[in-house]
Each structure stands twice: as C-alpha cells, then as structure tokens.
Amino acid sequence: MEKQILHLDLDIFFVSCERLIDSRLQKRPLLVGGTGDRGVVAACSYETRRFGVHSGMSMKLASRLCPEAVVIRGNSSIYTKYSHQVTEIIKEKVPVFEKASIDEFYADLSGMDKFFGSYKYATEMRNTIIKETGLPISFGLSGNKIVSKVATGEAKPNNQLRIDLGYEKPFLAPLSIRKIPSVGSKTYQTLRNLGIDKVRVVQQMPIEMMTSVLGKNGATIWKRAHGLDNPPLTPYHERKSISTERTFNKDTIDVIKLRTTIFAMAENLAFQLRRGNKLASCISVKIRYSDFNTYSKQIKIPYTSADHVIIPKILELFDKLYQRRLLIRLVGVKFSDLVTGNYQINLFDDTEEMLSLYDAMDTIRKRYGELSIQKAASMGAKTIGRFHNPFNGEPPILLAHRKQ
C-alpha cells in the first residue's frame, strides 16, 4: 500500500482571522503582532511582502517599511477558536492526523485510493474547511511529510498540489535549498559558502560529503533533498516543560515590579500543573539585561505543584540571579521534568485550610478564567494568563518568530 500523507496549512492564518472579523481589512496591507515599541510581527498579509516585511521581524521596522499597513494587536483566544473549528472538521474526516501547530496539520490518507481517491478526498476536505470557516487553506499531498510540506509552500496562496510517487526528486530539484525543512539561516549560509543554492546540487552530492560538513543534520538534509525522509505522524504532543516570558515595554530596574511579575508567572504555571494533573521537579528563572546578555538558573526540587513550595524557590532563584543591577529587558519562568500525578501532602507543613484554599481558587479559575482570582502579591502584573490548557495534547501556540 502506497503512503499518502497530506499536509494542510492555513494561509496567513492570523491575518485571515482578523479579516473574517472585520471585512474592511480585505485586500489591505495588514500586520498582526505586538503593538508596543518591542512588538514583533506574528503574521503579515501578502500585500506587505513586496516591501520586505516578514513574520518575526520588529513591528517598528515593519511599520517603517510599509507605513500604510494596518497594525493589529494579536489575540490568541480568537485564533485558538478558529483553529479548533478547523481541527474538528479534520478530526471528523480522517482517522489519523497530527496538529503540528495552531495553523498546520498532517493527515494519513494511505489506503484511500482504493475506495475514493486521496487527492479527491483531500480536495473535498479543503473545500469543506473553506466553506464552513471562511479561512483560506492550502495543501500538499505526497508519499511523506517532508515533500508534502514543501508542496504546500509551492501551492500557496489558497491552492493545492499533488506530487505523485517517483516524482519527488524532479519536483524538489529546481527549488532553493532554503525550501527544505530544517535548513535555517545559518545552515543556508554554510551551504551557500559551499556553492550550494538549489536542491539539485545536494541531490548530486554523496551523503558522506554533507555529513562531513554538517554532521547528522547534513545527512537529514541529503535525505530530504531526495524525498526520502519520512518522520512518523505524532497524533499527541506530550509536553516536557511549560514556561512563560515577559518582555517589558521599557527596560526596568524596579525590583518590586520584577518580583511581582516573577511571582505571577510562577503562580499561573503552578495552576497549569494542577489543572493538568502534573508535577514538576525542575524550576528555572531567566533574565535578559538591556545589553541582551541572558542568564538563567535552575534547581531540582521534590515533585510538586504547590504555590507555597514553588513560588519561594522561584523568588530565591531570581534574587541569586539578579546581581548586576542593570536594567532588565525580559524575565521568564520555566517548569520542567514533568510527570503525571497529584500533589503529595506534607504531614508536618500542610494544613487542611491551605489545601481547601487551593481547591477553591482553582475551581474559580476553571469556571471564570485564570485571572479571576490571584494572590495579592501578583496583582501588579499584567496579563500573565495562558488562556489555554498546555496539556491538551496540542502543540504550543506560536505568536511570532516563525517565517511564513
């Protein structure tokens, strides 16, 4: 049985969502992302591309390159809602699928040709998504994930492309080596220094040469250039860590503000652990100074999800870390080494009143939102909520730093 892997990608997803909400934005240059001085472009419309704008760049620079563009602050809850609508349609239509990101999906249609026709079925599913959600979507269909993903990129905008078995190499050959997944800016520069600009050149090279230059990644790129690499679909994403960061609009040295933000981050992440029935045994704090030097510290602790255990440790780490007394640009908190389980009561330190308080606060948060109740020490921090369950099996929401 021939493999038939479908790759679906919602075109300029955040922009398309904003245009669904406000039809006046149709055909207009549009930038979605952070609107502050340090905002980043999460998505940009095709009308802005000819000015050199791309996702991941500074919003300030993008606004200078395309001054007539409309700038909208990103809203993750809206994008999550539309993403769920698409996910539900795909879930109904295919037996095995992988949600690679908020706007990107893989589906295994192997065996469909025998009964219906994989390409015909994929076309009908794409038309259903467009009709029911109003969102433009492209797809690529081939024998593996890598070729299908590249095919989707070539099909855009709002189109579809099938690469038949045996035609993978001729399809990939004339493309830029940058089109191969896993070729980032540094790898691309290394390959350009070797005189490699097209996939065709890699196809003509022995795998040993690529391995000698780029190591294991070189072998992966060689296989993908030949259309051979076939990673499996991952229906469920198991989270190995959860984290949150905050970049301040202005660099600050206000220790009270910094500690309040760190406190609120730790409180919110601890709630996420309890909501997902998870425990963490490694916690870390990260700070980035105004000169962009970044430092972090982590410690191992007994498995826990309790605020009164985690928050003091986090604040202690911050106090040890913040020694330079320079302006701080960014702070972050991360919990890792996660396992499934519930908090084990400490017979000597924990009281029934405290455990009941946790339960009551978590019940209120689940019902009315994560910001509906907070400890007084975190009241000064702004919008530290995650607004989605990080343990629902879906990949993290990416709001920026992803080239589209």
GROMACS .gro file of C-alpha atoms in nm:
model
  404
    1MET     CA    1   0.000   0.000   0.000
    2GLU     CA    2   0.141   0.338  -0.104
    3LYS     CA    3   0.180   0.602   0.166
    4GLN     CA    4  -0.033   0.913   0.113
    5ILE     CA    5   0.050   1.194   0.356
    6LEU     CA    6  -0.148   1.518   0.342
    7HIS     CA    7  -0.012   1.849   0.472
    8LEU     CA    8  -0.260   2.132   0.534
    9ASP     CA    9  -0.159   2.490   0.615
   10LEU     CA   10  -0.395   2.779   0.686
   11ASP     CA   11  -0.273   3.073   0.474
   12ILE     CA   12  -0.158   3.381   0.670
   13PHE     CA   13  -0.376   3.245   0.950
   14PHE     CA   14  -0.379   3.535   1.196
   15VAL     CA   15  -0.439   3.784   0.913
   16SER     CA   16  -0.722   3.570   0.774
   17CYS     CA   17  -0.888   3.555   1.118
   18GLU     CA   18  -0.874   3.934   1.154
   19ARG     CA   19  -1.025   3.975   0.807
   20LEU     CA   20  -1.310   3.740   0.896
   21ILE     CA   21  -1.387   3.958   1.198
   22ASP     CA   22  -1.357   4.288   1.004
   23SER     CA   23  -1.422   4.264   0.629
   24ARG     CA   24  -1.287   4.620   0.579
   25LEU     CA   25  -0.937   4.472   0.614
   26GLN     CA   26  -0.974   4.266   0.294
   27LYS     CA   27  -0.706   4.346   0.033
   28ARG     CA   28  -0.541   4.594   0.271
   29PRO     CA   29  -0.180   4.556   0.396
   30LEU     CA   30  -0.208   4.416   0.748
   31LEU     CA   31   0.038   4.343   1.030
   32VAL     CA   32  -0.059   4.130   1.331
   33GLY     CA   33   0.153   4.110   1.645
   34GLY     CA   34   0.272   4.315   1.939
   35THR     CA   35   0.195   4.685   1.908
   36GLY     CA   36   0.443   4.821   2.166
   37ASP     CA   37   0.792   4.951   2.092
   38ARG     CA   38   0.923   4.596   2.123
   39GLY     CA   39   0.639   4.424   1.943
   40VAL     CA   40   0.715   4.151   1.691
   41VAL     CA   41   0.527   4.072   1.368
   42ALA     CA   42   0.340   3.745   1.422
   43ALA     CA   43   0.182   3.747   1.074
   44CYS     CA   44   0.171   3.980   0.776
   45SER     CA   45  -0.056   3.990   0.470
   46TYR     CA   46   0.074   3.917   0.121
   47GLU     CA   47   0.033   4.289   0.037
   48THR     CA   48   0.317   4.375   0.279
   49ARG     CA   49   0.563   4.114   0.145
   50ARG     CA   50   0.679   4.325  -0.151
   51PHE     CA   51   0.802   4.587   0.098
   52GLY     CA   52   1.035   4.330   0.258
   53VAL     CA   53   0.814   4.262   0.562
   54HIS     CA   54   0.812   3.910   0.710
   55SER     CA   55   0.694   3.746   1.031
   56GLY     CA   56   0.938   3.751   1.320
   57MET     CA   57   1.073   4.099   1.243
   58SER     CA   58   1.036   4.404   1.467
   59MET     CA   59   0.694   4.570   1.435
   60LYS     CA   60   0.870   4.907   1.442
   61LEU     CA   61   1.080   4.816   1.138
   62ALA     CA   62   0.783   4.659   0.958
   63SER     CA   63   0.579   4.978   1.008
   64ARG     CA   64   0.864   5.183   0.862
   65LEU     CA   65   0.898   4.952   0.561
   66CYS     CA   66   0.522   4.955   0.496
   67PRO     CA   67   0.380   5.273   0.659
   68GLU     CA   68   0.032   5.226   0.505
   69ALA     CA   69  -0.016   4.889   0.676
   70VAL     CA   70  -0.287   4.847   0.939
   71VAL     CA   71  -0.136   4.722   1.267
   72ILE     CA   72  -0.350   4.495   1.489
   73ARG     CA   73  -0.258   4.351   1.826
   74GLY     CA   74  -0.269   3.970   1.816
   75ASN     CA   75  -0.543   3.791   2.010
   76SER     CA   76  -0.454   3.427   2.082
   77SER     CA   77  -0.804   3.336   2.208
   78ILE     CA   78  -0.961   3.427   1.871
   79TYR     CA   79  -0.700   3.233   1.674
   80THR     CA   80  -0.739   2.933   1.904
   81LYS     CA   81  -1.117   2.936   1.845
   82TYR     CA   82  -1.080   2.929   1.466
   83SER     CA   83  -0.803   2.669   1.488
   84HIS     CA   84  -1.036   2.443   1.690
   85GLN     CA   85  -1.305   2.476   1.421
   86VAL     CA   86  -1.062   2.352   1.156
   87THR     CA   87  -0.931   2.080   1.387
   88GLU     CA   88  -1.284   1.946   1.446
   89ILE     CA   89  -1.351   1.923   1.070
   90ILE     CA   90  -1.024   1.734   1.011
   91LYS     CA   91  -1.094   1.508   1.311
   92GLU     CA   92  -1.429   1.409   1.158
   93LYS     CA   93  -1.279   1.339   0.816
   94VAL     CA   94  -0.958   1.142   0.880
   95PRO     CA   95  -0.865   0.857   1.118
   96VAL     CA   96  -0.505   0.968   1.194
   97PHE     CA   97  -0.386   1.327   1.196
   98GLU     CA   98  -0.120   1.543   1.361
   99LYS     CA   99  -0.168   1.904   1.463
  100ALA     CA  100   0.184   2.041   1.412
  101SER     CA  101   0.096   2.398   1.517
  102ILE     CA  102  -0.205   2.625   1.552
  103ASP     CA  103  -0.240   2.651   1.172
  104GLU     CA  104  -0.066   2.341   1.036
  105PHE     CA  105  -0.186   1.979   1.010
  106TYR     CA  106  -0.076   1.642   0.873
  107ALA     CA  107  -0.313   1.357   0.788
  108ASP     CA  108  -0.250   0.999   0.677
  109LEU     CA  109  -0.473   0.913   0.379
  110SER     CA  110  -0.297   0.584   0.297
  111GLY     CA  111  -0.538   0.331   0.151
  112MET     CA  112  -0.790   0.596   0.046
  113ASP     CA  113  -0.709   0.549  -0.327
  114LYS     CA  114  -0.860   0.201  -0.314
  115PHE     CA  115  -1.205   0.335  -0.222
  116PHE     CA  116  -1.233   0.701  -0.310
  117GLY     CA  117  -0.909   0.870  -0.424
  118SER     CA  118  -0.673   1.051  -0.184
  119TYR     CA  119  -0.646   1.368  -0.392
  120LYS     CA  120  -1.021   1.390  -0.448
  121TYR     CA  121  -1.087   1.332  -0.078
  122ALA     CA  122  -0.828   1.595   0.026
  123THR     CA  123  -0.982   1.844  -0.220
  124GLU     CA  124  -1.331   1.790  -0.077
  125MET     CA  125  -1.200   1.829   0.280
  126ARG     CA  126  -1.022   2.154   0.186
  127ASN     CA  127  -1.342   2.287   0.025
  128THR     CA  128  -1.538   2.194   0.338
  129ILE     CA  129  -1.294   2.386   0.560
  130ILE     CA  130  -1.312   2.694   0.335
  131LYS     CA  131  -1.694   2.678   0.320
  132GLU     CA  132  -1.756   2.622   0.692
  133THR     CA  133  -1.488   2.854   0.838
  134GLY     CA  134  -1.423   3.108   0.564
  135LEU     CA  135  -1.047   3.060   0.607
  136PRO     CA  136  -0.814   3.011   0.307
  137ILE     CA  137  -0.615   2.689   0.328
  138SER     CA  138  -0.357   2.516   0.106
  139PHE     CA  139  -0.246   2.154   0.094
  140GLY     CA  140   0.027   1.934  -0.045
  141LEU     CA  141  -0.013   1.558  -0.099
  142SER     CA  142   0.273   1.311  -0.145
  143GLY     CA  143   0.426   0.994  -0.005
  144ASN     CA  144   0.585   1.160   0.303
  145LYS     CA  145   0.558   1.456   0.540
  146ILE     CA  146   0.860   1.649   0.411
  147VAL     CA  147   0.766   1.654   0.041
  148SER     CA  148   0.403   1.733   0.131
  149LYS     CA  149   0.512   2.032   0.342
  150VAL     CA  150   0.730   2.168   0.060
  151ALA     CA  151   0.446   2.109  -0.188
  152THR     CA  152   0.209   2.314   0.030
  153GLY     CA  153   0.458   2.601   0.029
  154GLU     CA  154   0.472   2.587  -0.351
  155ALA     CA  155   0.092   2.566  -0.379
  156LYS     CA  156   0.026   2.881  -0.175
  157PRO     CA  157  -0.170   3.101  -0.164
  158ASN     CA  158  -0.502   2.916  -0.123
  159ASN     CA  159  -0.426   2.628  -0.360
  160GLN     CA  160  -0.333   2.262  -0.369
  161LEU     CA  161  -0.061   2.040  -0.520
  162ARG     CA  162  -0.005   1.665  -0.552
  163ILE     CA  163   0.336   1.505  -0.604
  164ASP     CA  164   0.299   1.152  -0.738
  165LEU     CA  165   0.519   0.865  -0.622
  166GLY     CA  166   0.852   0.869  -0.807
  167TYR     CA  167   0.836   1.240  -0.893
  168GLU     CA  168   0.970   1.369  -0.561
  169LYS     CA  169   1.328   1.429  -0.683
  170PRO     CA  170   1.232   1.615  -1.004
  171PHE     CA  171   0.986   1.829  -0.805
  172LEU     CA  172   1.245   1.926  -0.541
  173ALA     CA  173   1.544   1.968  -0.777
  174PRO     CA  174   1.483   2.326  -0.908
  175LEU     CA  175   1.382   2.466  -0.567
  176SER     CA  176   1.604   2.678  -0.341
  177ILE     CA  177   1.779   2.476  -0.070
  178ARG     CA  178   1.604   2.705   0.182
  179LYS     CA  179   1.274   2.533   0.096
  180ILE     CA  180   1.394   2.214   0.268
  181PRO     CA  181   1.262   2.195   0.629
  182SER     CA  182   1.547   2.215   0.885
  183VAL     CA  183   1.758   2.448   0.667
  184GLY     CA  184   1.773   2.765   0.879
  185SER     CA  185   1.964   3.087   0.811
  186LYS     CA  186   2.297   2.959   0.950
  187THR     CA  187   2.281   2.625   0.767
  188TYR     CA  188   2.180   2.808   0.448
  189GLN     CA  189   2.481   3.037   0.476
  190THR     CA  190   2.711   2.737   0.525
  191LEU     CA  191   2.565   2.569   0.217
  192ARG     CA  192   2.591   2.890   0.011
  193ASN     CA  193   2.959   2.916   0.108
  194LEU     CA  194   2.997   2.570  -0.049
  195GLY     CA  195   2.828   2.691  -0.365
  196ILE     CA  196   2.501   2.511  -0.296
  197ASP     CA  197   2.191   2.713  -0.380
  198LYS     CA  198   1.948   2.459  -0.533
  199VAL     CA  199   1.826   2.122  -0.408
  200ARG     CA  200   1.955   1.974  -0.734
  201VAL     CA  201   2.316   2.032  -0.621
  202VAL     CA  202   2.259   1.837  -0.298
  203GLN     CA  203   2.099   1.554  -0.496
  204GLN     CA  204   2.423   1.525  -0.699
  205MET     CA  205   2.646   1.510  -0.389
  206PRO     CA  206   2.736   1.196  -0.191
  207ILE     CA  207   2.581   1.176   0.156
  208GLU     CA  208   2.930   1.148   0.311
  209MET     CA  209   3.018   1.500   0.193
  210MET     CA  210   2.707   1.651   0.352
  211THR     CA  211   2.777   1.460   0.675
  212SER     CA  212   3.138   1.582   0.689
  213VAL     CA  213   3.024   1.945   0.663
  214LEU     CA  214   2.704   1.948   0.871
  215GLY     CA  215   2.721   1.626   1.073
  216LYS     CA  216   2.396   1.444   1.143
  217ASN     CA  217   2.191   1.738   1.014
  218GLY     CA  218   2.376   1.710   0.680
  219ALA     CA  219   2.256   1.351   0.639
  220THR     CA  220   1.899   1.461   0.721
  221ILE     CA  221   1.911   1.740   0.462
  222TRP     CA  222   2.052   1.497   0.199
  223LYS     CA  223   1.767   1.251   0.261
  224ARG     CA  224   1.505   1.527   0.248
  225ALA     CA  225   1.654   1.663  -0.076
  226HIS     CA  226   1.599   1.315  -0.226
  227GLY     CA  227   1.245   1.297  -0.084
  228LEU     CA  228   1.341   1.002   0.136
  229ASP     CA  229   1.297   1.129   0.492
  230ASN     CA  230   0.968   1.011   0.638
  231PRO     CA  231   0.914   1.105   1.004
  232PRO     CA  232   0.600   0.949   1.156
  233LEU     CA  233   0.281   1.138   1.237
  234THR     CA  234   0.252   1.238   1.603
  235PRO     CA  235  -0.119   1.243   1.696
  236TYR     CA  236  -0.050   1.359   2.055
  237HIS     CA  237   0.213   1.606   2.175
  238GLU     CA  238   0.340   1.525   2.524
  239ARG     CA  239   0.461   1.841   2.694
  240LYS     CA  240   0.801   1.806   2.859
  241SER     CA  241   0.800   2.156   3.006
  242ILE     CA  242   0.588   2.470   3.042
  243SER     CA  243   0.718   2.823   3.052
  244THR     CA  244   0.622   3.188   3.019
  245GLU     CA  245   0.819   3.504   2.949
  246ARG     CA  246   0.759   3.878   2.960
  247THR     CA  247   0.944   4.142   2.758
  248PHE     CA  248   0.888   4.481   2.918
  249ASN     CA  249   0.789   4.781   2.706
  250LYS     CA  250   1.072   4.971   2.874
  251ASP     CA  251   1.377   4.823   3.043
  252THR     CA  252   1.330   4.835   3.419
  253ILE     CA  253   1.532   4.818   3.738
  254ASP     CA  254   1.222   4.826   3.960
  255VAL     CA  255   1.278   4.521   4.182
  256ILE     CA  256   0.920   4.527   4.315
  257LYS     CA  257   0.782   4.517   3.961
  258LEU     CA  258   1.024   4.238   3.865
  259ARG     CA  259   0.942   4.026   4.170
  260THR     CA  260   0.567   4.081   4.117
  261THR     CA  261   0.594   3.963   3.756
  262ILE     CA  262   0.800   3.658   3.853
  263PHE     CA  263   0.553   3.579   4.134
  264ALA     CA  264   0.254   3.600   3.895
  265MET     CA  265   0.428   3.379   3.639
  266ALA     CA  266   0.507   3.111   3.896
  267GLU     CA  267   0.152   3.125   4.035
  268ASN     CA  268  -0.002   3.084   3.689
  269LEU     CA  269   0.227   2.797   3.586
  270ALA     CA  270   0.163   2.615   3.915
  271PHE     CA  271  -0.211   2.637   3.841
  272GLN     CA  272  -0.148   2.492   3.494
  273LEU     CA  273   0.031   2.197   3.658
  274ARG     CA  274  -0.261   2.131   3.893
  275ARG     CA  275  -0.516   2.166   3.612
  276GLY     CA  276  -0.328   1.911   3.401
  277ASN     CA  277  -0.261   1.677   3.696
  278LYS     CA  278   0.113   1.730   3.654
  279LEU     CA  279   0.405   1.771   3.893
  280ALA     CA  280   0.739   1.943   3.823
  281SER     CA  281   1.079   1.869   3.975
  282CYS     CA  282   1.294   2.129   3.798
  283ILE     CA  283   1.227   2.503   3.807
  284SER     CA  284   1.427   2.780   3.642
  285VAL     CA  285   1.432   3.159   3.610
  286LYS     CA  286   1.568   3.355   3.313
  287ILE     CA  287   1.657   3.723   3.287
  288ARG     CA  288   1.782   3.927   2.992
  289TYR     CA  289   1.955   4.256   3.059
  290SER     CA  290   1.929   4.566   2.841
  291ASP     CA  291   2.262   4.474   2.676
  292PHE     CA  292   2.096   4.144   2.563
  293ASN     CA  293   2.313   3.927   2.787
  294THR     CA  294   2.090   3.643   2.907
  295TYR     CA  295   2.133   3.441   3.227
  296SER     CA  296   1.933   3.159   3.386
  297LYS     CA  297   1.943   2.947   3.699
  298GLN     CA  298   1.763   2.624   3.777
  299ILE     CA  299   1.728   2.393   4.074
  300LYS     CA  300   1.587   2.046   4.134
  301ILE     CA  301   1.307   2.018   4.390
  302PRO     CA  302   1.083   1.732   4.509
  303TYR     CA  303   0.792   1.674   4.266
  304THR     CA  304   0.526   1.933   4.341
  305SER     CA  305   0.259   2.164   4.201
  306ALA     CA  306   0.201   2.370   4.516
  307ASP     CA  307   0.233   2.751   4.513
  308HIS     CA  308   0.377   2.765   4.865
  309VAL     CA  309   0.661   2.532   4.763
  310ILE     CA  310   0.736   2.666   4.413
  311ILE     CA  311   0.698   3.045   4.448
  312PRO     CA  312   0.952   3.096   4.732
  313LYS     CA  313   1.206   2.887   4.538
  314ILE     CA  314   1.145   3.091   4.222
  315LEU     CA  315   1.193   3.421   4.408
  316GLU     CA  316   1.507   3.282   4.571
  317LEU     CA  317   1.646   3.192   4.228
  318PHE     CA  318   1.568   3.542   4.099
  319ASP     CA  319   1.746   3.705   4.393
  320LYS     CA  320   2.056   3.492   4.326
  321LEU     CA  321   2.040   3.564   3.953
  322TYR     CA  322   1.985   3.939   3.957
  323GLN     CA  323   2.327   4.060   4.070
  324ARG     CA  324   2.436   4.316   3.811
  325ARG     CA  325   2.178   4.584   3.896
  326LEU     CA  326   2.145   4.671   3.529
  327LEU     CA  327   1.818   4.746   3.351
  328ILE     CA  328   1.626   4.426   3.270
  329ARG     CA  329   1.457   4.369   2.934
  330LEU     CA  330   1.295   4.026   2.987
  331VAL     CA  331   1.213   3.779   3.263
  332GLY     CA  332   1.092   3.422   3.232
  333VAL     CA  333   0.995   3.119   3.441
  334LYS     CA  334   1.007   2.754   3.333
  335PHE     CA  335   0.898   2.425   3.491
  336SER     CA  336   1.041   2.101   3.351
  337ASP     CA  337   1.088   1.731   3.433
  338LEU     CA  338   0.711   1.692   3.435
  339VAL     CA  339   0.529   1.376   3.542
  340THR     CA  340   0.162   1.288   3.582
  341GLY     CA  341   0.039   1.291   3.940
  342ASN     CA  342  -0.119   1.493   4.220
  343TYR     CA  343   0.049   1.692   4.494
  344GLN     CA  344   0.159   1.478   4.790
  345ILE     CA  345   0.054   1.630   5.123
  346ASN     CA  346   0.332   1.717   5.367
  347LEU     CA  347   0.206   1.591   5.705
  348PHE     CA  348   0.411   1.846   5.902
  349ASP     CA  349   0.373   2.168   5.697
  350ASP     CA  350   0.043   2.145   5.507
  351THR     CA  351  -0.290   2.228   5.669
  352GLU     CA  352  -0.641   2.132   5.567
  353GLU     CA  353  -0.731   2.502   5.531
  354MET     CA  354  -0.447   2.564   5.283
  355LEU     CA  355  -0.536   2.262   5.067
  356SER     CA  356  -0.902   2.368   5.067
  357LEU     CA  357  -0.794   2.718   4.961
  358TYR     CA  358  -0.601   2.576   4.662
  359ASP     CA  359  -0.904   2.372   4.561
  360ALA     CA  360  -1.142   2.669   4.590
  361MET     CA  361  -0.911   2.906   4.394
  362ASP     CA  362  -0.857   2.651   4.116
  363THR     CA  363  -1.232   2.589   4.088
  364ILE     CA  364  -1.293   2.964   4.044
  365ARG     CA  365  -1.016   2.990   3.782
  366LYS     CA  366  -1.152   2.698   3.582
  367ARG     CA  367  -1.500   2.846   3.582
  368TYR     CA  368  -1.435   3.219   3.541
  369GLY     CA  369  -1.087   3.240   3.388
  370GLU     CA  370  -0.731   3.230   3.512
  371LEU     CA  371  -0.723   3.599   3.608
  372SER     CA  372  -1.049   3.586   3.806
  373ILE     CA  373  -0.862   3.527   4.133
  374GLN     CA  374  -0.499   3.596   4.224
  375LYS     CA  375  -0.279   3.631   4.526
  376ALA     CA  376  -0.233   3.993   4.634
  377ALA     CA  377   0.141   3.976   4.563
  378SER     CA  378   0.077   3.918   4.191
  379MET     CA  379  -0.192   4.184   4.140
  380GLY     CA  380   0.051   4.435   3.984
  381ALA     CA  381   0.149   4.205   3.695
  382LYS     CA  382  -0.038   4.244   3.367
  383THR     CA  383  -0.186   3.961   3.156
  384ILE     CA  384   0.027   3.671   3.273
  385GLY     CA  385  -0.253   3.422   3.189
  386ARG     CA  386  -0.207   3.143   2.931
  387PHE     CA  387  -0.579   3.118   2.839
  388HIS     CA  388  -0.548   2.755   2.721
  389ASN     CA  389  -0.463   2.418   2.869
  390PRO     CA  390  -0.100   2.337   2.783
  391PHE     CA  391  -0.164   1.965   2.845
  392ASN     CA  392  -0.446   1.914   2.596
  393GLY     CA  393  -0.216   1.731   2.352
  394GLU     CA  394  -0.191   2.024   2.109
  395PRO     CA  395   0.138   2.199   2.029
  396PRO     CA  396   0.208   2.539   2.189
  397ILE     CA  397   0.055   2.847   2.027
  398LEU     CA  398   0.320   3.032   1.831
  399LEU     CA  399   0.251   3.403   1.802
  400ALA     CA  400   0.579   3.509   1.639
  401HIS     CA  401   0.930   3.415   1.526
  402ARG     CA  402   0.801   3.179   1.259
  403LYS     CA  403   0.873   3.257   0.894
  404GLN     CA  404   0.557   3.214   0.685
   0.00000   0.00000   0.00000
